[in-house]
Tab-separated table of C-alpha atoms in Angstrom:
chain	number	residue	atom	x	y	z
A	29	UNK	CA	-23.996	-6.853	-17.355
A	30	UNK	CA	-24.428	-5.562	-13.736
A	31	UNK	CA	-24.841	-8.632	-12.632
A	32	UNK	CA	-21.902	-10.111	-14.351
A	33	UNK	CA	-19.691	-7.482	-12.931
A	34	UNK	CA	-20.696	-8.101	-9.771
A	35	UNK	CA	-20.178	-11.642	-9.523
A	36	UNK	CA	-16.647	-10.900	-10.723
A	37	UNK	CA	-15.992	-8.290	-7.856
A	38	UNK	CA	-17.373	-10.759	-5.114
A	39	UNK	CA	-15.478	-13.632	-6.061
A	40	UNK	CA	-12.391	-10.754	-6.181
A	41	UNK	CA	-13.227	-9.589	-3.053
A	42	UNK	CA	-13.771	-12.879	-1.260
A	43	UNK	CA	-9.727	-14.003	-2.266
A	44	UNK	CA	-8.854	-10.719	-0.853
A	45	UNK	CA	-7.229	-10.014	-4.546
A	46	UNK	CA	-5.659	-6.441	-4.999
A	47	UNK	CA	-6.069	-5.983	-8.386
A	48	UNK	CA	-8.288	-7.849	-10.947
A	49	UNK	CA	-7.063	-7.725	-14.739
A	50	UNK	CA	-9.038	-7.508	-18.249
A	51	UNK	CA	-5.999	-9.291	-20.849
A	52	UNK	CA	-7.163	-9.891	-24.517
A	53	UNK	CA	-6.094	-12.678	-25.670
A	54	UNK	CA	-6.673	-14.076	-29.710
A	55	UNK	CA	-10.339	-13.962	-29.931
A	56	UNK	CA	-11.202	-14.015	-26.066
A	57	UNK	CA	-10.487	-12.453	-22.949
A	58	UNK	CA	-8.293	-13.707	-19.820
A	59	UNK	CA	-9.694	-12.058	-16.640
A	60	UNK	CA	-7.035	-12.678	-13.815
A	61	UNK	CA	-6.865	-11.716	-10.015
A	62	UNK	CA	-3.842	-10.963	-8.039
A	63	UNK	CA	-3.355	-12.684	-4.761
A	64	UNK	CA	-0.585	-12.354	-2.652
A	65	UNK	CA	1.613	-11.900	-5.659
A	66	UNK	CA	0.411	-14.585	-7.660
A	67	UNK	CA	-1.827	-14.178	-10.848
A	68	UNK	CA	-4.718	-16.779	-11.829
A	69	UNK	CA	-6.940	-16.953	-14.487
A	70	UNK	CA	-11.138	-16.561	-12.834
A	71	UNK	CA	-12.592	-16.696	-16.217
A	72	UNK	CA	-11.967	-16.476	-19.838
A	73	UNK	CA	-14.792	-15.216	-22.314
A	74	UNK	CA	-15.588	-13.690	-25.733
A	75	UNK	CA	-14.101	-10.447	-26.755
A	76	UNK	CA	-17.246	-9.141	-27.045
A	77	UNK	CA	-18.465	-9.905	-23.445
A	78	UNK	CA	-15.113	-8.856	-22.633
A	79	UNK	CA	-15.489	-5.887	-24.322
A	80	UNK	CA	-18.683	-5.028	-22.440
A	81	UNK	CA	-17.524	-5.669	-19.254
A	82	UNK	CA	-14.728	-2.739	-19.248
A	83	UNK	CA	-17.572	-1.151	-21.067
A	84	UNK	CA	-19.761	-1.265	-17.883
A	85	UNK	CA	-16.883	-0.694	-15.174
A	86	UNK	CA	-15.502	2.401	-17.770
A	87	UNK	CA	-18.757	4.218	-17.276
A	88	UNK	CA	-18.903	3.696	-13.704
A	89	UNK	CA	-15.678	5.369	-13.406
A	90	UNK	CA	-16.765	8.131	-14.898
A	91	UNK	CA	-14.131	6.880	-17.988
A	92	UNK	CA	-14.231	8.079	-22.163
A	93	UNK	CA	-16.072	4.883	-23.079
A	94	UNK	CA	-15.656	5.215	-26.629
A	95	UNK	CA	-11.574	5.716	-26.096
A	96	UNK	CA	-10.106	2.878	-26.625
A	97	UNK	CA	-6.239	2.883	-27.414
A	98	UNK	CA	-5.327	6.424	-25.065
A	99	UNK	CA	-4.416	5.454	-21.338
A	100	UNK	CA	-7.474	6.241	-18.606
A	101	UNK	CA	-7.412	6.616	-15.224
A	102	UNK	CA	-11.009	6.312	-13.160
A	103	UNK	CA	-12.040	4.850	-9.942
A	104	UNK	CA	-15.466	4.025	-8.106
A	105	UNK	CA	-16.333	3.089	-5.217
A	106	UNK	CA	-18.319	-0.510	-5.338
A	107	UNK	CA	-20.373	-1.677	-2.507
A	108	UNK	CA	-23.100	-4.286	-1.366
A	109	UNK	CA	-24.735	-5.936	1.226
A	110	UNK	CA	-21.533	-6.375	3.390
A	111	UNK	CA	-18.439	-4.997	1.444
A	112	UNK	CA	-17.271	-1.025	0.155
A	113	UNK	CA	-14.598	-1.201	-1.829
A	114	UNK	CA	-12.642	1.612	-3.477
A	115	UNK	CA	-11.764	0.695	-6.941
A	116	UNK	CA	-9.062	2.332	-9.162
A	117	UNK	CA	-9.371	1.260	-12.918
A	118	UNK	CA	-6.164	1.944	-15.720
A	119	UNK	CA	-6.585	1.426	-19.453
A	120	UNK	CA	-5.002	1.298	-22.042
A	121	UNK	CA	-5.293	0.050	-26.246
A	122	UNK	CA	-2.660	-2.171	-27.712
A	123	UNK	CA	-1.114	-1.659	-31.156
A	124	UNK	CA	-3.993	-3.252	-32.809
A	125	UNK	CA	-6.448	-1.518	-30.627
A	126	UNK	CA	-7.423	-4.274	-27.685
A	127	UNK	CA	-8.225	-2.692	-24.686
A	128	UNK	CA	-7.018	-4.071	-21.388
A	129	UNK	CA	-8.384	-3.243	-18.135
A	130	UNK	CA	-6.436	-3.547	-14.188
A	131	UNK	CA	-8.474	-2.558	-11.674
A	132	UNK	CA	-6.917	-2.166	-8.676
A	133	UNK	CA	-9.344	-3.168	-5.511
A	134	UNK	CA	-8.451	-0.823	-2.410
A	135	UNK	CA	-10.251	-2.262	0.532
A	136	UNK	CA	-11.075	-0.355	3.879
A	137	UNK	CA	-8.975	0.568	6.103
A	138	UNK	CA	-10.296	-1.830	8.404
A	139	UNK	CA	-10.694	-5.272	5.911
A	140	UNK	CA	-7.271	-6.209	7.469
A	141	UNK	CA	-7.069	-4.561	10.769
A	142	UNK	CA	-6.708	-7.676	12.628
A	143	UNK	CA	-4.192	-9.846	9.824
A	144	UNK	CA	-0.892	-9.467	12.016
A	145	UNK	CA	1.132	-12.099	13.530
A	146	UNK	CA	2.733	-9.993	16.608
A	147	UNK	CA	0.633	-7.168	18.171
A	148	UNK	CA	3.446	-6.314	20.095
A	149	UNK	CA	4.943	-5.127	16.125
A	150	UNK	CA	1.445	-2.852	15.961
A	151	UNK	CA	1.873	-1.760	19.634
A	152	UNK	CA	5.658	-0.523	18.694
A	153	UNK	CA	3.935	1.318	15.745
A	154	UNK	CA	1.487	3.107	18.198
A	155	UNK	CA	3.287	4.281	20.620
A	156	UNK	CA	5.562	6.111	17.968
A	157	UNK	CA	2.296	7.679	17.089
A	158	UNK	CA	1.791	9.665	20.376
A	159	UNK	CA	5.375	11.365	19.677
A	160	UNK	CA	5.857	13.725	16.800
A	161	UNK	CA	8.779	12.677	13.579
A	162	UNK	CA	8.866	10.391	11.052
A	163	UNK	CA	7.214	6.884	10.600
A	164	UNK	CA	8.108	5.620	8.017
A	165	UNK	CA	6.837	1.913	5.652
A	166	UNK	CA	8.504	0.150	2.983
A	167	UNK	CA	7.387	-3.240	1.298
A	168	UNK	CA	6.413	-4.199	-2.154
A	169	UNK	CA	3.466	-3.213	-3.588
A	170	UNK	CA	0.579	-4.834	-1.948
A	171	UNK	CA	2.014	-5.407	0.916
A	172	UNK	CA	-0.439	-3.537	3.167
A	173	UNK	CA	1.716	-0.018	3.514
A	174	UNK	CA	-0.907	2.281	3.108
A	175	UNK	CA	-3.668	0.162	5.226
A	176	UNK	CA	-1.564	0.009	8.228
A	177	UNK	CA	-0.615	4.091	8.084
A	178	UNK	CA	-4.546	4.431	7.562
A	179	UNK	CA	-5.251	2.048	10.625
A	180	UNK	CA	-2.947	4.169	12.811
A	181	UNK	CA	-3.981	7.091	12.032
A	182	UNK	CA	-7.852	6.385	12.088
A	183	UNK	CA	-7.531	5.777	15.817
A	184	UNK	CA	-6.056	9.630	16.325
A	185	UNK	CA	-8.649	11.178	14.120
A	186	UNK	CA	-11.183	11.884	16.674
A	187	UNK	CA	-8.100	13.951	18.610
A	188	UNK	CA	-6.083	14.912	15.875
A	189	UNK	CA	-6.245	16.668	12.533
A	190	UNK	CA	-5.220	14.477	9.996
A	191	UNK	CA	-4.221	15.035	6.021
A	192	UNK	CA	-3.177	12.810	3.595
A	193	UNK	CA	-1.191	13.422	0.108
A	194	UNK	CA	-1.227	10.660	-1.692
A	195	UNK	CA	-1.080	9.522	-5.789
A	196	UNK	CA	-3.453	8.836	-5.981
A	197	UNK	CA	-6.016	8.890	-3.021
A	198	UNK	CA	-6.467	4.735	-2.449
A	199	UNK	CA	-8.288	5.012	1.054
A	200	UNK	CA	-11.485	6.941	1.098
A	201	UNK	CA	-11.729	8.363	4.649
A	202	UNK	CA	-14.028	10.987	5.304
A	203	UNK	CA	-12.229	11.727	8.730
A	204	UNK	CA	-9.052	12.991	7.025
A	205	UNK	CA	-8.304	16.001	4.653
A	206	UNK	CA	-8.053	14.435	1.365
A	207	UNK	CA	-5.017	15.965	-0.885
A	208	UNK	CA	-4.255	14.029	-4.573
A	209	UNK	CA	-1.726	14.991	-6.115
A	210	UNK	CA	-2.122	16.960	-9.807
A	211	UNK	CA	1.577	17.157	-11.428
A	212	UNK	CA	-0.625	19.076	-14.210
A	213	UNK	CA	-1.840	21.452	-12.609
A	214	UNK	CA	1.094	22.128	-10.833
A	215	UNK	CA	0.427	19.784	-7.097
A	216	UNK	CA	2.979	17.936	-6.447
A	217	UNK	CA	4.201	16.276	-3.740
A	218	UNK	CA	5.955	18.977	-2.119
A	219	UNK	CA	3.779	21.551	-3.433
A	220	UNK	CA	0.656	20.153	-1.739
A	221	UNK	CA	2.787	19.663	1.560
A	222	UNK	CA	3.812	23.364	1.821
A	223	UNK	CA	-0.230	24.606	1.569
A	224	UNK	CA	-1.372	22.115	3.852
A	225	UNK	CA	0.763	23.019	6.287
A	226	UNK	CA	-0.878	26.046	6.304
A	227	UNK	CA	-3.701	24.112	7.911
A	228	UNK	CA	-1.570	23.550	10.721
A	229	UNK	CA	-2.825	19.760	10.307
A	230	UNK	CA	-1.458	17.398	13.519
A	231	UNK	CA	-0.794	14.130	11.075
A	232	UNK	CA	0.136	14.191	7.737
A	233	UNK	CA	-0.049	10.809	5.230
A	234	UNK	CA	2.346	11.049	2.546
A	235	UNK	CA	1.582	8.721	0.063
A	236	UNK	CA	5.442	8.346	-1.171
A	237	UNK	CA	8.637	10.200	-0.665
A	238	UNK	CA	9.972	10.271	-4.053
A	239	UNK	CA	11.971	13.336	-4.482
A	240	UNK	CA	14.440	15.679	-2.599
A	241	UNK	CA	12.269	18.505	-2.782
A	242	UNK	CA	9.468	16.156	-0.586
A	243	UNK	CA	11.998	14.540	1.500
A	244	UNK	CA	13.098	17.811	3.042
A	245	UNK	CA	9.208	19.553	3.328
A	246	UNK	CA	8.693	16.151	5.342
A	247	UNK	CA	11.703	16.402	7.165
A	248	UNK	CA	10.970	19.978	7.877
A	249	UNK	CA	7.493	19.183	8.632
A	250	UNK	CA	8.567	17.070	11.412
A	251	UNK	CA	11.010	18.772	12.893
A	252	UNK	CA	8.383	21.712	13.468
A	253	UNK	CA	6.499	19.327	15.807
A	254	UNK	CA	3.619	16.829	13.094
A	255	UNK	CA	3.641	13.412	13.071
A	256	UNK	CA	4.623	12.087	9.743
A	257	UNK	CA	3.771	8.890	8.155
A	258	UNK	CA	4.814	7.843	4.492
A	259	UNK	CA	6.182	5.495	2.473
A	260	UNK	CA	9.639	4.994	0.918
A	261	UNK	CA	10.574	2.236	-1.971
A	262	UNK	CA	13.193	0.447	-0.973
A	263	UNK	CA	13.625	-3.375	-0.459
A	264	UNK	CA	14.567	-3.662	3.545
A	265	UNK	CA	14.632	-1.205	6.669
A	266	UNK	CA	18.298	-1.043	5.679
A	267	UNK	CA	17.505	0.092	2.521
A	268	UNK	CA	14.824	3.029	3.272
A	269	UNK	CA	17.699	5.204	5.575
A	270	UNK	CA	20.162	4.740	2.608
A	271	UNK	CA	17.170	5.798	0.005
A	272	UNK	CA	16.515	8.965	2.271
A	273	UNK	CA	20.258	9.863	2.163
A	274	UNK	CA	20.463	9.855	-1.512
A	275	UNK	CA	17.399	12.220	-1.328
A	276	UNK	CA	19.750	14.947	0.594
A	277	UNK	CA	18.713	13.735	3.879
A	278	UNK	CA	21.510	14.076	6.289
A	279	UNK	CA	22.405	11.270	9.648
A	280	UNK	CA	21.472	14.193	12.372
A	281	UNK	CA	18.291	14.927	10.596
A	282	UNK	CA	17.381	11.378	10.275
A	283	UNK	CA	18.548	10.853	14.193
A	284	UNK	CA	16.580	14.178	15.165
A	285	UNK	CA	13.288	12.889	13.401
A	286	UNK	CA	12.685	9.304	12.857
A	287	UNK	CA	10.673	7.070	15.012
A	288	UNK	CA	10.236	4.307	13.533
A	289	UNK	CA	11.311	2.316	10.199
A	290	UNK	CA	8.596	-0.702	9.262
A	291	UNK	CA	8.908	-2.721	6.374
A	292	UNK	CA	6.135	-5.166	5.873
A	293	UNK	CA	5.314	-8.032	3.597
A	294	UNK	CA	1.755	-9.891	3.722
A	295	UNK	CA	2.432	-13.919	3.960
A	296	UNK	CA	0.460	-16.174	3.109
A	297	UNK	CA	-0.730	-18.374	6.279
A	298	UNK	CA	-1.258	-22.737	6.426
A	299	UNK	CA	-5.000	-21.735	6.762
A	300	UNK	CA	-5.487	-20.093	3.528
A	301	UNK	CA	-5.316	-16.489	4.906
A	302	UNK	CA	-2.634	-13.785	4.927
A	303	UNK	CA	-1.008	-11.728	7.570
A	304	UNK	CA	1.601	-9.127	7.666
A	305	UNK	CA	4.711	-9.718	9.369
A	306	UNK	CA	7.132	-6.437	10.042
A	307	UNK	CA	10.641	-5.851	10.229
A	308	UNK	CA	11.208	-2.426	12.655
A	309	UNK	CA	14.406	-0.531	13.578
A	310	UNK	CA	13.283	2.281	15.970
A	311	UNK	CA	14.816	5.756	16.305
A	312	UNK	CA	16.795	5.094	19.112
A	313	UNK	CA	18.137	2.224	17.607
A	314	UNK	CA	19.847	3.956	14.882
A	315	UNK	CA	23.187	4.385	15.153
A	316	UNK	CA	24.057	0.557	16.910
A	317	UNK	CA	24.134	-0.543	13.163
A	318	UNK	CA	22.788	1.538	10.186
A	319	UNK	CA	25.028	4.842	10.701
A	320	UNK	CA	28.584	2.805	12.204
A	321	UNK	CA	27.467	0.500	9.224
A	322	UNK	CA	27.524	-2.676	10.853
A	323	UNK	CA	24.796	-3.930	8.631
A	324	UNK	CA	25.428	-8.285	8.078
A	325	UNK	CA	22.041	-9.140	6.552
A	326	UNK	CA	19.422	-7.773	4.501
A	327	UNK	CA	17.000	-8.103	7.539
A	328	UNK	CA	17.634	-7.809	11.299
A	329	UNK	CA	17.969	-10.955	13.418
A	330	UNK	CA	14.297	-10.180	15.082
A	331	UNK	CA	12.959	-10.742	11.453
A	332	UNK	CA	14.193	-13.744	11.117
A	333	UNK	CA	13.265	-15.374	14.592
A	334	UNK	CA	10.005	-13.859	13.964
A	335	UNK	CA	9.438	-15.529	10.824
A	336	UNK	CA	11.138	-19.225	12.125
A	337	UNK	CA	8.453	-18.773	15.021
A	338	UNK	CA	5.673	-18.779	12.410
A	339	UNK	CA	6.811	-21.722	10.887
A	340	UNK	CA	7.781	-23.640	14.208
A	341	UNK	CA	4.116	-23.407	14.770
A	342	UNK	CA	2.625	-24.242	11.768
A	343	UNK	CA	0.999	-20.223	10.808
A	344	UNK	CA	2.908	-20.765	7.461
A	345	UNK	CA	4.555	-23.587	5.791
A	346	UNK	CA	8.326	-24.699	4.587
A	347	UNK	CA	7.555	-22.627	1.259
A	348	UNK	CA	6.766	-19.097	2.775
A	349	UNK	CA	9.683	-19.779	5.355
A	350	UNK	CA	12.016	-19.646	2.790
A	351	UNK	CA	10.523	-17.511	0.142
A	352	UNK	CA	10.233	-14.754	2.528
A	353	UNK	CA	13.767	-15.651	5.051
A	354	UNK	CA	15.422	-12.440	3.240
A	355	UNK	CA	12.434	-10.372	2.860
């Protein structure tokens, strides 16, 4: 079964797939991997092989393998010859009692470091690192977010005291201060930002700004002089300064404290690969649009010449030009 598993997670791995899923199906089982976005089937197999292949990744996890229909949550770290990958597994039973199985494949910080088409959009990204205020990434979910706050931040660590607070932790770094959140035991978001600021940390990773309550701590937190970087949901750079102002966050503090806004989406190149491509409004660039609200597009005009120079030159085809033309 080891062996089985393994073969699964390689072939995973080498499509650079961010989640693989464990779908019964009838009598058999669908395993699929996600790729940029898009599902496909790898293999299909008995239930019972099926059935002892969650078996097998359940117990590495450190999962109830005898629970069946109750949701899970486990994770393990798989490695060989040339990979470590951090894995995050969720189960859950159906009504009739089949287990399915997503396990979501977080790769080092490091797997993509190089998978951008403009350096000059990472550059932008680093210099807003050596000032203190808030960085802050949107995109959907795996679009890269939380590897390119990682990759930043790994290249301060040997200066700078770093923490994350994240739910949950999907980067294993051993040069950072680990927080995960606990809403159980009482660590939330904003709880777990007002003790480690005790710790007087330099750089804080906030895994999501979901609430009011966070939004301010981070907004205080960088107003006191840290470098924050998090994430926001929202579905443009437009979008993630409106998203703070519902969350209580006012223009001046915004003005006072942001550096940057990224969103990112990873697209798929002509070559078979991926890259990320960003859309950035910095600080200082505010008020010319969001605040007067002279907004006439979902992205900004440098997104769009950005992507129409990827396509001039063949990096990505017709398809991704317009799939991606409005984010």
């Amino acid at each position: 079964m080891k062996k089985s598993v393994e073969i699964l997670l390689q072939e995973a791995i080498s499509l650079k797939a961010s989640d693989i899923f464990f779908f019964p199906k009838n009598d058999r089982y669908q395993i699929k991997v996600n790729v940029l976005g898009t599902n496909r089937i790898i293999k299909e197999c008995s239930k019972e092989f099926g059935g002892q292949l969650i078996n097998y990744l359940k117990f590495q996890s450190n999962m109830a393998v005898s629970e069946k229909r109750r949701p899970q949550l486990g994770s393990w770290i798989y490695s060989d010859e040339k990979n470590e990958v951090f894995c995050r597994l969720s189960s859950v039973g159906d009504f009739l009692g089949n287990e399915s199985l997503v396990v979501r494949l977080i790769f080092p910080s490091t797997f993509f470091e190089e998978n951008y088409f403009f350096e000059e959009q990472i550059y932008t990204l680093q210099k807003a690192c050596i000032k203190n205020g808030l960085i802050v990434f949107s995109g959907p979910m795996g679009s890269g977010k939380t590897t390119t706050m990682y990759n930043l931040a790994r290249k301060l660590a040997n200066e700078k005291h770093v923490m994350s607070i994240e739910d949950p932790i999907e980067i294993y770094e051993p040069n950072f201060l680990q927080l995960q959140v606990n809403n159980k035991a009482q660590m939330s978001y904003s709880e777990l930002l007002k003790v480690a600021l005790r710790h007087h940390p330099d750089i804080f990773l906030i895994g999501e700004i979901r609430d009011n309550m966070t939004a301010k701590v981070a907004i205080n937190a960088a107003l006191s002089g840290h470098l924050i970087l998090t994430t926001v949901h929202a579905r443009n750079v437009y979008g993630v300064y409106q998203r703070l102002k519902n969350l209580g966050i006012s223009d001046e503090e915004l003005q006072q404290t942001m550096q940057v806004i990224s969103y990112q989406r990873l697209i798929p190149t002509i070559d078979g690969g991926a890259k990320v491509l960003f859309d950035q409004i910095e600080g200082k660039d505010l008020d010319k649009d969001i605040i007067q609200g002279n907004i006439q597009s979902r992205m900004t005009k440098d997104w769009r010449e950005k992507l129409e120079y990827c396509y001039l030159n063949n990096w990505i085809n017709k398809e991704s030009f317009e799939t991606f033309i409005e984010g």
